[in-house]
Coordinates of C-alpha atoms in Angstrom, one line a residue:
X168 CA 104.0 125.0 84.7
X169 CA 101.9 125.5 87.8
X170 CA 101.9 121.5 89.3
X171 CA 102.0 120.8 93.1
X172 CA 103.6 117.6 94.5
X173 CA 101.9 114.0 94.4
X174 CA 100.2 112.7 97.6
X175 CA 103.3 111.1 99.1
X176 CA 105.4 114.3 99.1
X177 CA 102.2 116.3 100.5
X178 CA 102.2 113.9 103.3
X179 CA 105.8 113.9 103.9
X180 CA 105.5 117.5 104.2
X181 CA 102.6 118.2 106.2
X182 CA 100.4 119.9 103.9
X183 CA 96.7 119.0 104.3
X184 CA 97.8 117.3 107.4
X185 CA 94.4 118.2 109.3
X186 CA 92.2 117.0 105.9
X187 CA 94.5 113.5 106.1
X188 CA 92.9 110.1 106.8
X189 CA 94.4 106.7 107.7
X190 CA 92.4 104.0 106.4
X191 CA 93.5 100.7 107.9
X192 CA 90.0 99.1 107.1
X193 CA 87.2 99.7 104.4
X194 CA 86.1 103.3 104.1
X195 CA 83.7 105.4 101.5
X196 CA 83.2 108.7 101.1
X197 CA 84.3 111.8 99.8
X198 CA 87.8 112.9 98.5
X199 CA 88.4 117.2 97.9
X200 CA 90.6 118.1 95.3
X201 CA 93.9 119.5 97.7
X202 CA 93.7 122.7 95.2
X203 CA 90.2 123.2 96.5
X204 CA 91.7 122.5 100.0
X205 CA 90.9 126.4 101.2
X206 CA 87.4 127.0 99.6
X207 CA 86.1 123.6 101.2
X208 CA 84.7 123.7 104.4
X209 CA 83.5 120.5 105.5
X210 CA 85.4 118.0 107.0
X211 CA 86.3 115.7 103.9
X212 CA 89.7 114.2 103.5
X213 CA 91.7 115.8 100.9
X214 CA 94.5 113.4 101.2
X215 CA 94.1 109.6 102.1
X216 CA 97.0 107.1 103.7
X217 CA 95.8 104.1 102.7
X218 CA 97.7 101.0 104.3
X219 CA 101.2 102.0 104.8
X220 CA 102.7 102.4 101.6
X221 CA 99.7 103.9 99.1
X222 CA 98.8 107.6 98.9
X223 CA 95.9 109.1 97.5
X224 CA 94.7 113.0 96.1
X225 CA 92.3 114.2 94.2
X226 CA 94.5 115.9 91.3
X227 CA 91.7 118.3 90.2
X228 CA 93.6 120.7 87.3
X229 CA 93.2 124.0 88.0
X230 CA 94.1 127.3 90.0
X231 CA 97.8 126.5 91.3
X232 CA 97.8 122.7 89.6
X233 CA 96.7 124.1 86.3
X234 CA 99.5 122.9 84.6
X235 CA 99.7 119.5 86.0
X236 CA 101.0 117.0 83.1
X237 CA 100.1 113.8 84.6
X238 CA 96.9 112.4 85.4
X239 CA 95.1 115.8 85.4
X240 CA 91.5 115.8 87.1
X241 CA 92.2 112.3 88.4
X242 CA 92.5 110.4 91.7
X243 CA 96.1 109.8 91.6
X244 CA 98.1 106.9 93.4
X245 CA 101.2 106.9 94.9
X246 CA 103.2 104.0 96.4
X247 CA 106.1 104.9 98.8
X248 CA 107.0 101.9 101.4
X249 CA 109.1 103.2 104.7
X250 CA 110.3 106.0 105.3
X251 CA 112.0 106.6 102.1
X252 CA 111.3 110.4 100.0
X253 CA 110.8 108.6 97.1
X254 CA 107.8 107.6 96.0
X255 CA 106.2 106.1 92.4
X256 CA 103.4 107.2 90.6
X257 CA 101.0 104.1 89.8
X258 CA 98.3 106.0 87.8
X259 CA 95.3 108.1 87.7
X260 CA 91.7 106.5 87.9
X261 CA 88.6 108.1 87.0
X262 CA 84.9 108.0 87.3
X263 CA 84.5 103.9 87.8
X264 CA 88.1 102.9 87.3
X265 CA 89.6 100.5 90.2
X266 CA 92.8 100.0 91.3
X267 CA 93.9 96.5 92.7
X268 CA 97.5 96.4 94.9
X269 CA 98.8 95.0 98.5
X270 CA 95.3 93.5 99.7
X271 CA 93.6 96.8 98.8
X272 CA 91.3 98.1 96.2
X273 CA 90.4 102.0 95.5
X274 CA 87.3 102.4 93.5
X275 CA 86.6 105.7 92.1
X276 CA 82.6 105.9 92.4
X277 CA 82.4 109.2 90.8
X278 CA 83.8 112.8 90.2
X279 CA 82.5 115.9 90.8
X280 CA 83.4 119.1 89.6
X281 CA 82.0 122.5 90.9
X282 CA 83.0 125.2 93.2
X283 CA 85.0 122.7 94.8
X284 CA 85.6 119.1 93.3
X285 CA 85.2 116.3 94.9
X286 CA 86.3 112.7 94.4
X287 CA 83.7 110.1 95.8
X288 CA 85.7 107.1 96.8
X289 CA 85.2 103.2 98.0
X290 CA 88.5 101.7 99.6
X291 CA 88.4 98.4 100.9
X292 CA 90.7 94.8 101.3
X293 CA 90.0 91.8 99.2
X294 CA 86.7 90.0 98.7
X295 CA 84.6 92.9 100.2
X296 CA 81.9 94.6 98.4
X297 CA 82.1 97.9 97.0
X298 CA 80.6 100.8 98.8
X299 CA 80.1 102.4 95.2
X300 CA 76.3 100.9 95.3
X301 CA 76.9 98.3 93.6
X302 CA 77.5 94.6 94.6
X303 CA 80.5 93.5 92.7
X304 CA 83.5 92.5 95.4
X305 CA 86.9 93.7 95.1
X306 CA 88.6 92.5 91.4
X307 CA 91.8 89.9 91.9
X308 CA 94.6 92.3 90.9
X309 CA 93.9 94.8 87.6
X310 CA 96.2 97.7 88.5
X311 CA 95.7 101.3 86.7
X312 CA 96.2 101.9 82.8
X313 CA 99.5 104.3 83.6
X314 CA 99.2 106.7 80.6
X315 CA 101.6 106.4 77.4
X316 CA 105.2 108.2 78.3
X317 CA 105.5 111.7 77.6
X318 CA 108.7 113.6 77.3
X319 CA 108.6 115.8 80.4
X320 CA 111.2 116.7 82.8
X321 CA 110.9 115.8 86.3
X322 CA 109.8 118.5 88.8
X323 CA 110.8 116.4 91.8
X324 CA 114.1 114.9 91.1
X325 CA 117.2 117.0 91.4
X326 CA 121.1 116.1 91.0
X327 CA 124.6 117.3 92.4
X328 CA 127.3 119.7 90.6
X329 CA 129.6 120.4 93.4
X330 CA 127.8 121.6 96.2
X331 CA 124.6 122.6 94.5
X332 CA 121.8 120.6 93.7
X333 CA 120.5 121.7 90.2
X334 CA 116.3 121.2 88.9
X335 CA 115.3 120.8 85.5
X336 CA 114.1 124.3 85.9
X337 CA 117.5 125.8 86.7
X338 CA 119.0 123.5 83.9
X339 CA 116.2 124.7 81.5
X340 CA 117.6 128.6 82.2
X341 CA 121.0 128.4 80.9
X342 CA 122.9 129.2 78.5
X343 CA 122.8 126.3 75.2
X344 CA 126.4 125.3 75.6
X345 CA 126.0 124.7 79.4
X346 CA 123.0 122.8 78.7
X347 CA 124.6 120.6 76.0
X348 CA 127.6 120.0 78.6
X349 CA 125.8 119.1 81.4
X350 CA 123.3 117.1 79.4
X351 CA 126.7 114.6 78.0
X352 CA 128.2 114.5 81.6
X353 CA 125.9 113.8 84.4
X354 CA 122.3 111.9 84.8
X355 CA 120.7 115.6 83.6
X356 CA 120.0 113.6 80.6
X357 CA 117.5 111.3 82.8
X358 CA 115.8 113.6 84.8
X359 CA 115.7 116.2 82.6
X360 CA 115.3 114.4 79.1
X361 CA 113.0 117.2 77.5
X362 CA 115.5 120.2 78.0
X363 CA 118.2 118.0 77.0
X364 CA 116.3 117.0 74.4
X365 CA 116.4 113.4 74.2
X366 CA 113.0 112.7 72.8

């Protein structure tokens, strides 16, 4: 499928690195979709840092993210503390959802979709008001629905045979009887549960 990586990996990497924002105190304003990074030509975020450990992106599904299988046409939130490559996704929020975690709260105000998508965002700490227009402060803690498993393999998380490291996708290419070996004898099972077909 064509899928890109989540805002943590992004950052890690660079990408979008002069569309990136630190938000260390409240902020509002306008999120771009990253796949809509190239067509946009204001200055508008497309990838937000907020604190030190949460990462947001506009996952708008289409062009190169048109196959995305989580959270498609969300505002997706990542939590990744240190320095550490690995990340979790927390959940997608859309149009008026809020998300409630470490003193913060993002608050999705709206979503846009045209030539190029935007997100429109309020992000502020505890207690303060919402930049949405509205009045209401921050909520206590409700953190984001995180939608019902699916049976996917993972397109970040690879594992060691020897001296390769081996994807889903590689796995997913050969022949059955490798599959079913590798699938009984290594963590291929729990990274890859789809092509070793476990649900």
């Amino acid at each position: 499928p064509r899928m890109c990586f989540n805002g943590h990996k992004n950052y890690l990497l660079g990408w979008y690195a002069d569309k990136t924002t630190h938000i260390t105190s409240s902020w509002t304003g306008p999120l771009v979709a990253f796949v809509d990074y190239r067509a946009d030509s204001s200055n508008d975020s497309v990838l937000l840092k907020v604190g030190s450990e949460f990462f947001v992106q506009f996952n708008r599904k289409s062009g190169f993210n048109s196959g995305t299988q989580e959270f498609g046409n969300k505002v997706t939130v990542v939590q990744a503390s240190g320095d550490t490559v690995m990340s979790q996704l927390l959940g997608g929020l859309g149009s008026g959802d809020v998300f409630t975690s470490g003193g913060w709260t993002i608050e999705v105000c709206g979503i846009s979709f045209g030539a190029v998508g935007h997100a429109r965002l309020s992000i502020r700490g505890q207690g303060q008001l919402s930049g949405c227009g509205n009045s209401t402060p921050s909520p206590p803690n409700p953190a984001p629905t995180p939608e019902p498993p699916t049976c996917t393999d993972s397109t970040e998380r690879q594992w060691q045979w020897r001296s390769y490291s081996v994807s889903c996708y590689d796995l997913s290419l050969w022949r059955p009887s490798y599959i079913e070996y590798f699938c009984s004898r290594s963590n291929a099972r729990d990274i890859c549960p789809r092509t070793c077909k476990e649900c």
